[in-house]
PDB file of C-alpha atoms and ligand atoms in Angstrom:
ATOM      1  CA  UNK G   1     -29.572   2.132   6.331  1.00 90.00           C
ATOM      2  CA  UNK G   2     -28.908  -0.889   3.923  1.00 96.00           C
ATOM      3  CA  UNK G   3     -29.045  -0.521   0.547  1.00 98.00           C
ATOM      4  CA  UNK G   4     -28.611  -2.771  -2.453  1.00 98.00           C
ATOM      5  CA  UNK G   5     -28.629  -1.416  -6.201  1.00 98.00           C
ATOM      6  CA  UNK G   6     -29.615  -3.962  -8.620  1.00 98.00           C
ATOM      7  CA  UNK G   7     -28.155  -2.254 -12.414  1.00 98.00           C
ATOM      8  CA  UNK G   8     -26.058  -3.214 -15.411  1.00 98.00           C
ATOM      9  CA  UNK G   9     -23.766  -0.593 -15.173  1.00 98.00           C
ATOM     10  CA  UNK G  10     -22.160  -1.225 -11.432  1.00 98.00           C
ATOM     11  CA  UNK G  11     -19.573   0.662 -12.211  1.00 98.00           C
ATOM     12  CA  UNK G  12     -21.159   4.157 -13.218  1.00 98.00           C
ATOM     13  CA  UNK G  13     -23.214   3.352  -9.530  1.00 98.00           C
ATOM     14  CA  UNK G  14     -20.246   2.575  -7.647  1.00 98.00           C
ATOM     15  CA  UNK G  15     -18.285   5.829  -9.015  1.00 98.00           C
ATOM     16  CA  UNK G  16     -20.989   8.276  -7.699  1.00 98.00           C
ATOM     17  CA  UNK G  17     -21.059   6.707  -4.222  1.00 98.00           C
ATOM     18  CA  UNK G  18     -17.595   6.855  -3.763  1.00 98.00           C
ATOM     19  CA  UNK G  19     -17.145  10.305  -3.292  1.00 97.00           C
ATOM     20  CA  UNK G  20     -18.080  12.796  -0.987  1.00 95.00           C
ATOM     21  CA  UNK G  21     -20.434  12.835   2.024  1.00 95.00           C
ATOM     22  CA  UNK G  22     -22.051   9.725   0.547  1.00 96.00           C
ATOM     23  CA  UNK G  23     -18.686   7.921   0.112  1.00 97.00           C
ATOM     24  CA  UNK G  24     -17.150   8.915   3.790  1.00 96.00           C
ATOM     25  CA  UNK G  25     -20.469   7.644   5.383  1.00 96.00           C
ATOM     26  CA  UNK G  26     -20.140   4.338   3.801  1.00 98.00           C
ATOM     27  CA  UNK G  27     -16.319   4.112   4.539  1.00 97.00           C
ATOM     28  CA  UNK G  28     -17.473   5.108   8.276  1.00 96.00           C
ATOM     29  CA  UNK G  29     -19.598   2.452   8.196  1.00 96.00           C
ATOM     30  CA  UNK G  30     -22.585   4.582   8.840  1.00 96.00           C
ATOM     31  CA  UNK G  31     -24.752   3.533   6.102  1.00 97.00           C
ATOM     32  CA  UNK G  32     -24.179   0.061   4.143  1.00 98.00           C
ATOM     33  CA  UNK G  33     -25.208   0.002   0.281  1.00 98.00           C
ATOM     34  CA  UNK G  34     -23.989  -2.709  -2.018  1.00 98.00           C
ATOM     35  CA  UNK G  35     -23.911  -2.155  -5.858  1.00 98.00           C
ATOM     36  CA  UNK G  36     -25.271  -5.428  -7.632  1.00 98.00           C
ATOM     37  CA  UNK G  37     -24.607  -6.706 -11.134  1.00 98.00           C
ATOM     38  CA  UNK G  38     -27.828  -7.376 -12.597  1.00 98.00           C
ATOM     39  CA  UNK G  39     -25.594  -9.859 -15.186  1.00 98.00           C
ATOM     40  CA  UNK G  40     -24.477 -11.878 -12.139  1.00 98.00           C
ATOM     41  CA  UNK G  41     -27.766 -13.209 -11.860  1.00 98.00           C
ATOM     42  CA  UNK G  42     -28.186 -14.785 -14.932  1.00 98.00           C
ATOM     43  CA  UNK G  43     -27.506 -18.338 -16.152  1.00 96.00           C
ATOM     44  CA  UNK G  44     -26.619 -18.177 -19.588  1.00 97.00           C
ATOM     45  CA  UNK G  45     -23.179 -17.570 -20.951  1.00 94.00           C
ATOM     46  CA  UNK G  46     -24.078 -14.317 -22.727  1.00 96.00           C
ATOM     47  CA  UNK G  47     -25.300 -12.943 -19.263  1.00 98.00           C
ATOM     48  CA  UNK G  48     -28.283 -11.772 -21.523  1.00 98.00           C
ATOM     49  CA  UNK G  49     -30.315  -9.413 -19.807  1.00 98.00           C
ATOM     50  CA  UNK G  50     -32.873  -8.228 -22.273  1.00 98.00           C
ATOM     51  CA  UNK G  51     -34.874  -9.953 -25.081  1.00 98.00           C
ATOM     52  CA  UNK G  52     -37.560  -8.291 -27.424  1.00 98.00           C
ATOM     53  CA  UNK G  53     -41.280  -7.237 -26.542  1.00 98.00           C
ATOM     54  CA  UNK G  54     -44.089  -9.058 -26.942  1.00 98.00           C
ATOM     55  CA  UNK G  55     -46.455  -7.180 -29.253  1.00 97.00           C
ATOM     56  CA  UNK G  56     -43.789  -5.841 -31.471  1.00 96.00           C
ATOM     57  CA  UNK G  57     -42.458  -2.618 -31.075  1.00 95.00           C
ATOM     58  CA  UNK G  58     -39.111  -0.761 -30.625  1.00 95.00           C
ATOM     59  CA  UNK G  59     -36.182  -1.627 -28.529  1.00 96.00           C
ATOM     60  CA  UNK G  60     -35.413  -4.150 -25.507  1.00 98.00           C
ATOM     61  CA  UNK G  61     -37.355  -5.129 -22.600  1.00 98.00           C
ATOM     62  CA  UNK G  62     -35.549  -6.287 -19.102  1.00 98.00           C
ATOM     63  CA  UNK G  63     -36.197 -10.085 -19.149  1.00 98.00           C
ATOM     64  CA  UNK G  64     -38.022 -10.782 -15.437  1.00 98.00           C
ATOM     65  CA  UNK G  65     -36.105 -13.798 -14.322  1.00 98.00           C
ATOM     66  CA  UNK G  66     -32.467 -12.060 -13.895  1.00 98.00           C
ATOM     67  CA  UNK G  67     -34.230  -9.698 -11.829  1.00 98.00           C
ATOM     68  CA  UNK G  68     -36.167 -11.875  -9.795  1.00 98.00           C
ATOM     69  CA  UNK G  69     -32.937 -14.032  -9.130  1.00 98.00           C
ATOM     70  CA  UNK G  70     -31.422 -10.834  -7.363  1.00 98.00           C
ATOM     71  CA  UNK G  71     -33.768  -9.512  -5.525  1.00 98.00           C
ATOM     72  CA  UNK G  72     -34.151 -12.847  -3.995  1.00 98.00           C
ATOM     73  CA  UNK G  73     -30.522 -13.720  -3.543  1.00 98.00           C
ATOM     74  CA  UNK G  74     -30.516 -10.363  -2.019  1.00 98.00           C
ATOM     75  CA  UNK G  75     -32.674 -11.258   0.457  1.00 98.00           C
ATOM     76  CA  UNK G  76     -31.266 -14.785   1.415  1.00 98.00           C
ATOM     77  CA  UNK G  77     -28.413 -12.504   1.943  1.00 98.00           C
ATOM     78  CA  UNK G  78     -28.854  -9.539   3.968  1.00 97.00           C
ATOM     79  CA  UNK G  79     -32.786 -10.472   4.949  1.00 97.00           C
ATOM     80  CA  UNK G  80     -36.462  -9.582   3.039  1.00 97.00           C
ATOM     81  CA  UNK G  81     -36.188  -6.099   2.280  1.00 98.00           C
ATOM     82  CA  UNK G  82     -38.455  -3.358   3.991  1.00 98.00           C
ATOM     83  CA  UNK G  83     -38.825  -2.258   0.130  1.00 98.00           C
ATOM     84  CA  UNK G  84     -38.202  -2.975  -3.659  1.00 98.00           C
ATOM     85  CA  UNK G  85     -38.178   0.089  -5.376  1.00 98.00           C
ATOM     86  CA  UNK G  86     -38.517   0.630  -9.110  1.00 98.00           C
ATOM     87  CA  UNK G  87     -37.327   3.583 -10.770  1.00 98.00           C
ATOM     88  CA  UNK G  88     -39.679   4.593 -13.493  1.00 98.00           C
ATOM     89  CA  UNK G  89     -41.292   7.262 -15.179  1.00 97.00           C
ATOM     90  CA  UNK G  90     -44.323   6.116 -14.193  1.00 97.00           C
ATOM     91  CA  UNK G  91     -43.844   5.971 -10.811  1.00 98.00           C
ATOM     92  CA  UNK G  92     -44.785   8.163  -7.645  1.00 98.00           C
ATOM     93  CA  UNK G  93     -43.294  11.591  -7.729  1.00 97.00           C
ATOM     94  CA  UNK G  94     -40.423  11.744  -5.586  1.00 97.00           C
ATOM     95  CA  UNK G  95     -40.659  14.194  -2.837  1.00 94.00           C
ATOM     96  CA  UNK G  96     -38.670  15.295   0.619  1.00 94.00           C
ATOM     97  CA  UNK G  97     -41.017  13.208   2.596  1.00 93.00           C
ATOM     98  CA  UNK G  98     -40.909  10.221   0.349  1.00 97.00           C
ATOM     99  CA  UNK G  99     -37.242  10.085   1.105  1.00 96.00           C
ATOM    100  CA  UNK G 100     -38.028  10.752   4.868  1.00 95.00           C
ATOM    101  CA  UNK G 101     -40.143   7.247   4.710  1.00 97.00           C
ATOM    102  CA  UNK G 102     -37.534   5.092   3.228  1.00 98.00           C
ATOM    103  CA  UNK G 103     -35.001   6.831   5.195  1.00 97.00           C
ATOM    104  CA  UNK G 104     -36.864   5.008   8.416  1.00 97.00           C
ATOM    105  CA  UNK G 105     -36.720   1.820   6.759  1.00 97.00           C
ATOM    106  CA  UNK G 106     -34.035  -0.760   8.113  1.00 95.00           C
ATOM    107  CA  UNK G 107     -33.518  -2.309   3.922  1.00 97.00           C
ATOM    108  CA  UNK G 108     -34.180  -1.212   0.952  1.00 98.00           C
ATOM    109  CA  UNK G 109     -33.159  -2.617  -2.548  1.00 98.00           C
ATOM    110  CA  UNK G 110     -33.094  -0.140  -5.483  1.00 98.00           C
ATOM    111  CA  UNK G 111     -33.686  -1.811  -9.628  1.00 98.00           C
ATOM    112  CA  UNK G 112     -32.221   0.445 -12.430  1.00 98.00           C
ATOM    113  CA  UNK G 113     -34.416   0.039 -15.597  1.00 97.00           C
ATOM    114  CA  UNK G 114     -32.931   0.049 -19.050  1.00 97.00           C
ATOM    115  CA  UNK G 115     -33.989  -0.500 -22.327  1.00 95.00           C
ATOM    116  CA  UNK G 116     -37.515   0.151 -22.814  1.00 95.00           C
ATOM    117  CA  UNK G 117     -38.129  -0.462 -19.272  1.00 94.00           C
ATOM    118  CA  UNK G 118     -38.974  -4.040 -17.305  1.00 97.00           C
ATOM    119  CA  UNK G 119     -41.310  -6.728 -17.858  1.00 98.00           C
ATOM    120  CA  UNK G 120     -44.291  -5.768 -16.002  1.00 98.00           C
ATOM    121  CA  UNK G 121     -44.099  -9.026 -14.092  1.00 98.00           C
ATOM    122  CA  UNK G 122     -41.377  -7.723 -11.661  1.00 98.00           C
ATOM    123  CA  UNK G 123     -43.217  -4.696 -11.061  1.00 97.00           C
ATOM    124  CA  UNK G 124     -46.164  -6.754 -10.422  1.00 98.00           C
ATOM    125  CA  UNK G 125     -44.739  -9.039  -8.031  1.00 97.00           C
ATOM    126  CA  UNK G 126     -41.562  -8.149  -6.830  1.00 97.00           C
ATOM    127  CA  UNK G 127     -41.896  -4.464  -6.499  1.00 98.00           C
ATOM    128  CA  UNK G 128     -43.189  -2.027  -3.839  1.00 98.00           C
ATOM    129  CA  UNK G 129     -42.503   1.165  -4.779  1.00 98.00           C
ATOM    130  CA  UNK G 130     -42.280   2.473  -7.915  1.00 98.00           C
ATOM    131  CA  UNK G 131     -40.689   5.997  -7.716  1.00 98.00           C
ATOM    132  CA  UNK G 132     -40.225   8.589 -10.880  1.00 98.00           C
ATOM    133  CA  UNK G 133     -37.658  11.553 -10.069  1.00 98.00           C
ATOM    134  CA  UNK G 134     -39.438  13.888 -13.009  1.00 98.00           C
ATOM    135  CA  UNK G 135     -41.683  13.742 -16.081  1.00 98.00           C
ATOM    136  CA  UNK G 136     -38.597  13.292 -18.408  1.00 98.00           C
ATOM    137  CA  UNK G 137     -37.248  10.101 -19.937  1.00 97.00           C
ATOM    138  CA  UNK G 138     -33.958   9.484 -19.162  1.00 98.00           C
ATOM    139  CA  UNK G 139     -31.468   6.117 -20.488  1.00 97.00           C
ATOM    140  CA  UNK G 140     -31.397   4.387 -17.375  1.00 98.00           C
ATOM    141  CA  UNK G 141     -33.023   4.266 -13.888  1.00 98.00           C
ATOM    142  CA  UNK G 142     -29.090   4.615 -12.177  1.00 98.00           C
ATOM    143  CA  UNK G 143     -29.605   8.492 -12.244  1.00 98.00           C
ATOM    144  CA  UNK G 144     -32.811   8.247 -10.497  1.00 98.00           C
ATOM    145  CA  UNK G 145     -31.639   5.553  -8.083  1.00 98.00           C
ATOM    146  CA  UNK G 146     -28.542   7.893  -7.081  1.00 98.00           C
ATOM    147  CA  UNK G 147     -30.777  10.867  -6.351  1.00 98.00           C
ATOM    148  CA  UNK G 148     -32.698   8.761  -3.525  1.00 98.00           C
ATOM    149  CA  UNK G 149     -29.611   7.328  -2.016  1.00 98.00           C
ATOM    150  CA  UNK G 150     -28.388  10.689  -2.179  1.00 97.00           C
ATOM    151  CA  UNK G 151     -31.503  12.124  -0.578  1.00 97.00           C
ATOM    152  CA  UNK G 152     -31.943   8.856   1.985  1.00 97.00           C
ATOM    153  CA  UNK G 153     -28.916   8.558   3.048  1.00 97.00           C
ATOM    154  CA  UNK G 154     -27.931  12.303   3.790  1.00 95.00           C
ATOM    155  CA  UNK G 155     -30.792  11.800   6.329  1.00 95.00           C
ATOM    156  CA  UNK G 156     -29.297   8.823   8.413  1.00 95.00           C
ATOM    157  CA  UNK G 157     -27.709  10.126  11.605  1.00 93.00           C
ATOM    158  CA  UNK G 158     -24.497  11.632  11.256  1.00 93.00           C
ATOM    159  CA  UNK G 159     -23.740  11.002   7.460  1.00 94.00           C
ATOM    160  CA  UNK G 160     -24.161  15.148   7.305  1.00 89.00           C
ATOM    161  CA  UNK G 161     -21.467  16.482   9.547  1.00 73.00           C
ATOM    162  CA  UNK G 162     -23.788  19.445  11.227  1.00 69.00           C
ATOM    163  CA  UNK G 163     -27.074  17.681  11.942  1.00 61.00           C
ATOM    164  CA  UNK G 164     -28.474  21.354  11.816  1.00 61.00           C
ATOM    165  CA  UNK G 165     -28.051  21.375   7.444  1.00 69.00           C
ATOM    166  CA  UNK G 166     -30.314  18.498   7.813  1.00 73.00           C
ATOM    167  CA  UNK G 167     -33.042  19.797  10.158  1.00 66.00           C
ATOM    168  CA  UNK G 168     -32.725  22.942   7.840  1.00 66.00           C
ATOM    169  CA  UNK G 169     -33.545  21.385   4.766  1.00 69.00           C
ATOM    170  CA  UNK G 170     -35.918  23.463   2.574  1.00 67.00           C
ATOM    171  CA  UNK G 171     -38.417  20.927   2.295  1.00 75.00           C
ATOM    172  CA  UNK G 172     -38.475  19.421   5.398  1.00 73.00           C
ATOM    173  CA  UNK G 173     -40.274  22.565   6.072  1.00 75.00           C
ATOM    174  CA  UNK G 174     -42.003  22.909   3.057  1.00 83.00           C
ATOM    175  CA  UNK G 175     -40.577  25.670   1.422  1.00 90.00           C
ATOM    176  CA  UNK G 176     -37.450  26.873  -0.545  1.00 93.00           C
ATOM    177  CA  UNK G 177     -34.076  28.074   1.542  1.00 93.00           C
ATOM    178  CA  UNK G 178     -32.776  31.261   1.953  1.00 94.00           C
ATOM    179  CA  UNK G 179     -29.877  32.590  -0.230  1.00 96.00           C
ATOM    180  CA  UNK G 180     -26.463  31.839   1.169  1.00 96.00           C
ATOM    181  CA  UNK G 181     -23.141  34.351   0.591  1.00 98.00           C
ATOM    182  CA  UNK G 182     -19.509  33.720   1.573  1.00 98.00           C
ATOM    183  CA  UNK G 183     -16.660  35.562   1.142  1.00 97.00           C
ATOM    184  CA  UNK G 184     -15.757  38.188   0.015  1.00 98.00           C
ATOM    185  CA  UNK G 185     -18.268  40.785   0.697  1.00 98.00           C
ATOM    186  CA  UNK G 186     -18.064  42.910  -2.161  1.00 98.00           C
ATOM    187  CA  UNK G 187     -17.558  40.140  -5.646  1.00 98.00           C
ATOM    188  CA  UNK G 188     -17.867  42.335  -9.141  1.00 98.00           C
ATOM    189  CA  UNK G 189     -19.687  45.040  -7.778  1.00 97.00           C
ATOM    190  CA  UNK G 190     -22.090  42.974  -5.804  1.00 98.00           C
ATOM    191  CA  UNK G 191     -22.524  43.147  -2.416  1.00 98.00           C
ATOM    192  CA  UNK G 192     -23.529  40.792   0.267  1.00 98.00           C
ATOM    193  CA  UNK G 193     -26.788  41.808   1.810  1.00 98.00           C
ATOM    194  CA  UNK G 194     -25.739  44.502   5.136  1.00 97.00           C
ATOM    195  CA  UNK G 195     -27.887  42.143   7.545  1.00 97.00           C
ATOM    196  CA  UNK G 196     -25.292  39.092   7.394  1.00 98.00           C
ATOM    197  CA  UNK G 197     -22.534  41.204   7.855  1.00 97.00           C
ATOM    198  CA  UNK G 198     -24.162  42.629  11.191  1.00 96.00           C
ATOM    199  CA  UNK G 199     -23.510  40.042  13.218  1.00 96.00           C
ATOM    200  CA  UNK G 200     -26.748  41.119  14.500  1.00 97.00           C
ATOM    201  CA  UNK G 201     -28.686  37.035  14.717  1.00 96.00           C
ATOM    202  CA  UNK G 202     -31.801  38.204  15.284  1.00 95.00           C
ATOM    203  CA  UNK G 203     -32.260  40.202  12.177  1.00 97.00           C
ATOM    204  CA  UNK G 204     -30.157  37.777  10.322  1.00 97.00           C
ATOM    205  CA  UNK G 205     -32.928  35.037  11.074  1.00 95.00           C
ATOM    206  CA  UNK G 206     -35.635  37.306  10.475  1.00 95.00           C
ATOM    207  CA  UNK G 207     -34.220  38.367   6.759  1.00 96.00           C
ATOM    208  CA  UNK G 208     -33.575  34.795   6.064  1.00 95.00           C
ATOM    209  CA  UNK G 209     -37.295  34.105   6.907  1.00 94.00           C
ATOM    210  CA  UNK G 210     -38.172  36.674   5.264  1.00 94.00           C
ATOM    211  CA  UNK G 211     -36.353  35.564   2.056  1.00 95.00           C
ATOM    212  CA  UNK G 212     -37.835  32.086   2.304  1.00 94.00           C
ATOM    213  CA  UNK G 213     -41.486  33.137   2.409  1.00 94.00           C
ATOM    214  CA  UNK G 214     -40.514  35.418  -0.508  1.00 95.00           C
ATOM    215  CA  UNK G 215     -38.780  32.885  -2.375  1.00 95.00           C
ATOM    216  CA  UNK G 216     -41.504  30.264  -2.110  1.00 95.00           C
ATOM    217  CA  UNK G 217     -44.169  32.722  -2.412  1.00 94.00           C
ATOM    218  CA  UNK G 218     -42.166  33.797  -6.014  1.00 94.00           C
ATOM    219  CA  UNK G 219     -41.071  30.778  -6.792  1.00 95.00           C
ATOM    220  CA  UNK G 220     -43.114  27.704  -5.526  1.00 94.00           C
ATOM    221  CA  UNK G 221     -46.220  28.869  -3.952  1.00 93.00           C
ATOM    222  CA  UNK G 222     -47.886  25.376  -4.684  1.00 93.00           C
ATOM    223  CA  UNK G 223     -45.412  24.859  -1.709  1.00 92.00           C
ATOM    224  CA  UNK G 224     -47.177  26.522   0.787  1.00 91.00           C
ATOM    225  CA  UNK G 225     -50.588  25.174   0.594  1.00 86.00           C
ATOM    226  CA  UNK G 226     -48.509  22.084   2.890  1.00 85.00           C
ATOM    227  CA  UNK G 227     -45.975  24.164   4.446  1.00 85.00           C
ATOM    228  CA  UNK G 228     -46.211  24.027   8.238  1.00 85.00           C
ATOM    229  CA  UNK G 229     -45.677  27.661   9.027  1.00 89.00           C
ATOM    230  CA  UNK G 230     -45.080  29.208  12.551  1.00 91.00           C
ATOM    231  CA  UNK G 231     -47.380  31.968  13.901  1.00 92.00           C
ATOM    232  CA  UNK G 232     -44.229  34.295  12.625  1.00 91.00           C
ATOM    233  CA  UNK G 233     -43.881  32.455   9.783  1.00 93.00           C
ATOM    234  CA  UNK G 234     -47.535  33.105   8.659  1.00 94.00           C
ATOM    235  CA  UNK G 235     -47.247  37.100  10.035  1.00 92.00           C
ATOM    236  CA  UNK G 236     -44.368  37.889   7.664  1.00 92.00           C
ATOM    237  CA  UNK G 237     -46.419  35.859   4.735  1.00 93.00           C
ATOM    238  CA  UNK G 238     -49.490  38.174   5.685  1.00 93.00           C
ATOM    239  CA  UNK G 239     -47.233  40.926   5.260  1.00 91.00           C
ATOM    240  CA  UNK G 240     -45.747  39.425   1.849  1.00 90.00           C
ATOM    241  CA  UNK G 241     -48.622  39.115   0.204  1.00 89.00           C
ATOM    242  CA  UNK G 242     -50.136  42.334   1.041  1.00 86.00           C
ATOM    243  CA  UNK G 243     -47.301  44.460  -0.237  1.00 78.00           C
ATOM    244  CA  UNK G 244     -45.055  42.146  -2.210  1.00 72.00           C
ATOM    245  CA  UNK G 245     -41.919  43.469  -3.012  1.00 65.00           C
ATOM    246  CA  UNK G 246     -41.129  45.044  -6.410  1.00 63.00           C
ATOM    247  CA  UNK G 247     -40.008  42.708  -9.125  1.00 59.00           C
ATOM    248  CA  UNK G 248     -36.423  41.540  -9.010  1.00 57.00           C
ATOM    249  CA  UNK G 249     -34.423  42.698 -11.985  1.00 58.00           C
ATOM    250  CA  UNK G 250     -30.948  40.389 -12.083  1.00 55.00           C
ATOM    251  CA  UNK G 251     -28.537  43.112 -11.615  1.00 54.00           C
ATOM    252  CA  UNK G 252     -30.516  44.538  -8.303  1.00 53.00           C
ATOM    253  CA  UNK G 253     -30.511  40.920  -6.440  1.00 50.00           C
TER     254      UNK G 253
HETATM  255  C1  LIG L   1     -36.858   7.509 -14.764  1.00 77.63           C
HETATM  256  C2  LIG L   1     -37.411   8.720 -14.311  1.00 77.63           C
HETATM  257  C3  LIG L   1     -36.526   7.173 -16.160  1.00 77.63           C
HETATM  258  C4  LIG L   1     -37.105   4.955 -18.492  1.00 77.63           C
HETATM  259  C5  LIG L   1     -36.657   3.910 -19.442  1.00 77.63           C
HETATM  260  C6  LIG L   1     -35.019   4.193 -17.744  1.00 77.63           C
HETATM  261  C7  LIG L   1     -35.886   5.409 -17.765  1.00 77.63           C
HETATM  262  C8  LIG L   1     -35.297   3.479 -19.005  1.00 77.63           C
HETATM  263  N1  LIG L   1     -36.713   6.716 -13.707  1.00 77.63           N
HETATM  264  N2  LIG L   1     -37.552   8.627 -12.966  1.00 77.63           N
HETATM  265  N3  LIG L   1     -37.740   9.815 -15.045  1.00 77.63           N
HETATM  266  N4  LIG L   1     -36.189   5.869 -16.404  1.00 77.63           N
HETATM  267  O1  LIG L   1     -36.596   8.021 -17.060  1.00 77.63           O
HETATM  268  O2  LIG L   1     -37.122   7.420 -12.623  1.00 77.63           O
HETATM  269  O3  LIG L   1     -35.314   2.102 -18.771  1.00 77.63           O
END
């Protein structure tokens, strides 16, 4: 996976993937992503970035040409990108599988909006994805751009230590995840669930199934219209629905 995020903050970018699994797969070479400074692109001495809308209105708009000198320098660089994606409100929702997808491309480069967002122009015909991370409107895109880097990268081969986590994940299946419990077994008066202390696999899969299907079915059962369920998978949901369990109260979880 290469990477390149185009923002005016490179800093506040850099700082998040630093650390972590994120940061120990770049320093092992395992995925390559460059923070860009949007402000090294431009020509004038005030490295101005933004100017004012046409039409009037409030705030700054993202000027197209220090944008369009990136991207491209980009590419003369480190070779035409497999994608350009915007992150914007008004983009695609984005999902586990969307993050599959660009986790199978070989480049991708990533723009952080500011302001009021960009002039349409780049979107038009620079980008090829625009991608929102929720229905909220946040200062910048560099949030949004960390949560797909996050999400892509986690997925490239051996950037999460036990491949299993990854083949695990939730959504990759379509629904939510089981709980989890460490030690110790007994934490104010709460108790770990007997089955995980059993040592007994077989049951400890089957309640963790089980707790899935309930969790989704609770929780997110928009989920399961797409969720590829086993023949199991789809007995125990059967059996779910027909007798759900009584309501949760907090203290009885
Ligand atoms: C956003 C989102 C988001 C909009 C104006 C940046 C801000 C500012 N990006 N998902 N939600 N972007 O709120 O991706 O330029």
């Amino acid at each position: 996976m290469i990477a390149d995020v185009v923002t005016i903050f490179p800093a506040m970018v850099e700082a998040a993937l630093a650390e972590g699994v994120i940061g120990r797969a770049r320093q092992r070479g395992l995925i390559d992503i460059k923070v860009r400074d949007l402000r090294d692109y431009t020509v004038d001495r005030h490295s101005v970035v933004d100017d004012v809308p046409y039409g009037g209105g409030p705030g700054m708009v993202m000027k197209p040409e220090p944008l369009f000198r990136a991207v491209e320098a980009i590419a003369a660089e480190r070779g035409r990108p497999s994608a350009v994606v915007l992150m914007t409100p008004q983009g695609q929702r984005f999902t586990h599988a969307e993050a599959e997808r660009l986790a199978g491309l070989e480049r991708i480069v990533v723009i952080c909006g500011r302001y009021e967002g960009i002039d349409e122009r780049v979107a038009e015909a620079l980008v090829t994805d625009e991608i929102s991370i929720g229905d909220y409107v946040l200062t910048g895109g560099e949030l949004p751009a960390l949560v797909v880097l996050d999400a892509v990268a986690r997925l490239q081969p051996g950037v999460v230590g036990d491949e299993q986590s990854v083949a695990g994940d939730s959504f990759a299946r379509g629904m939510l995840d089981h709980p989890h419990y460490t030690r110790p077994a007994v934490f104010r008066g709460l108790a770990v669930p007997d089955v995980l202390l059993s040592g007994h696999h077989g049951e400890i899969e089957r309640w963790r199934r089980r707790e899935r299907l309930r969790r989704t079915l609770e929780r997110r059962p928009d989920l399961l219209d797409e969720a590829a369920l086993t023949l199991d998978e789809q007995r125990e949901l059967e059996a779910l629905m027909e007798n759900p369990p009584e309501e949760k109260t907090h203290e009885s979880d």
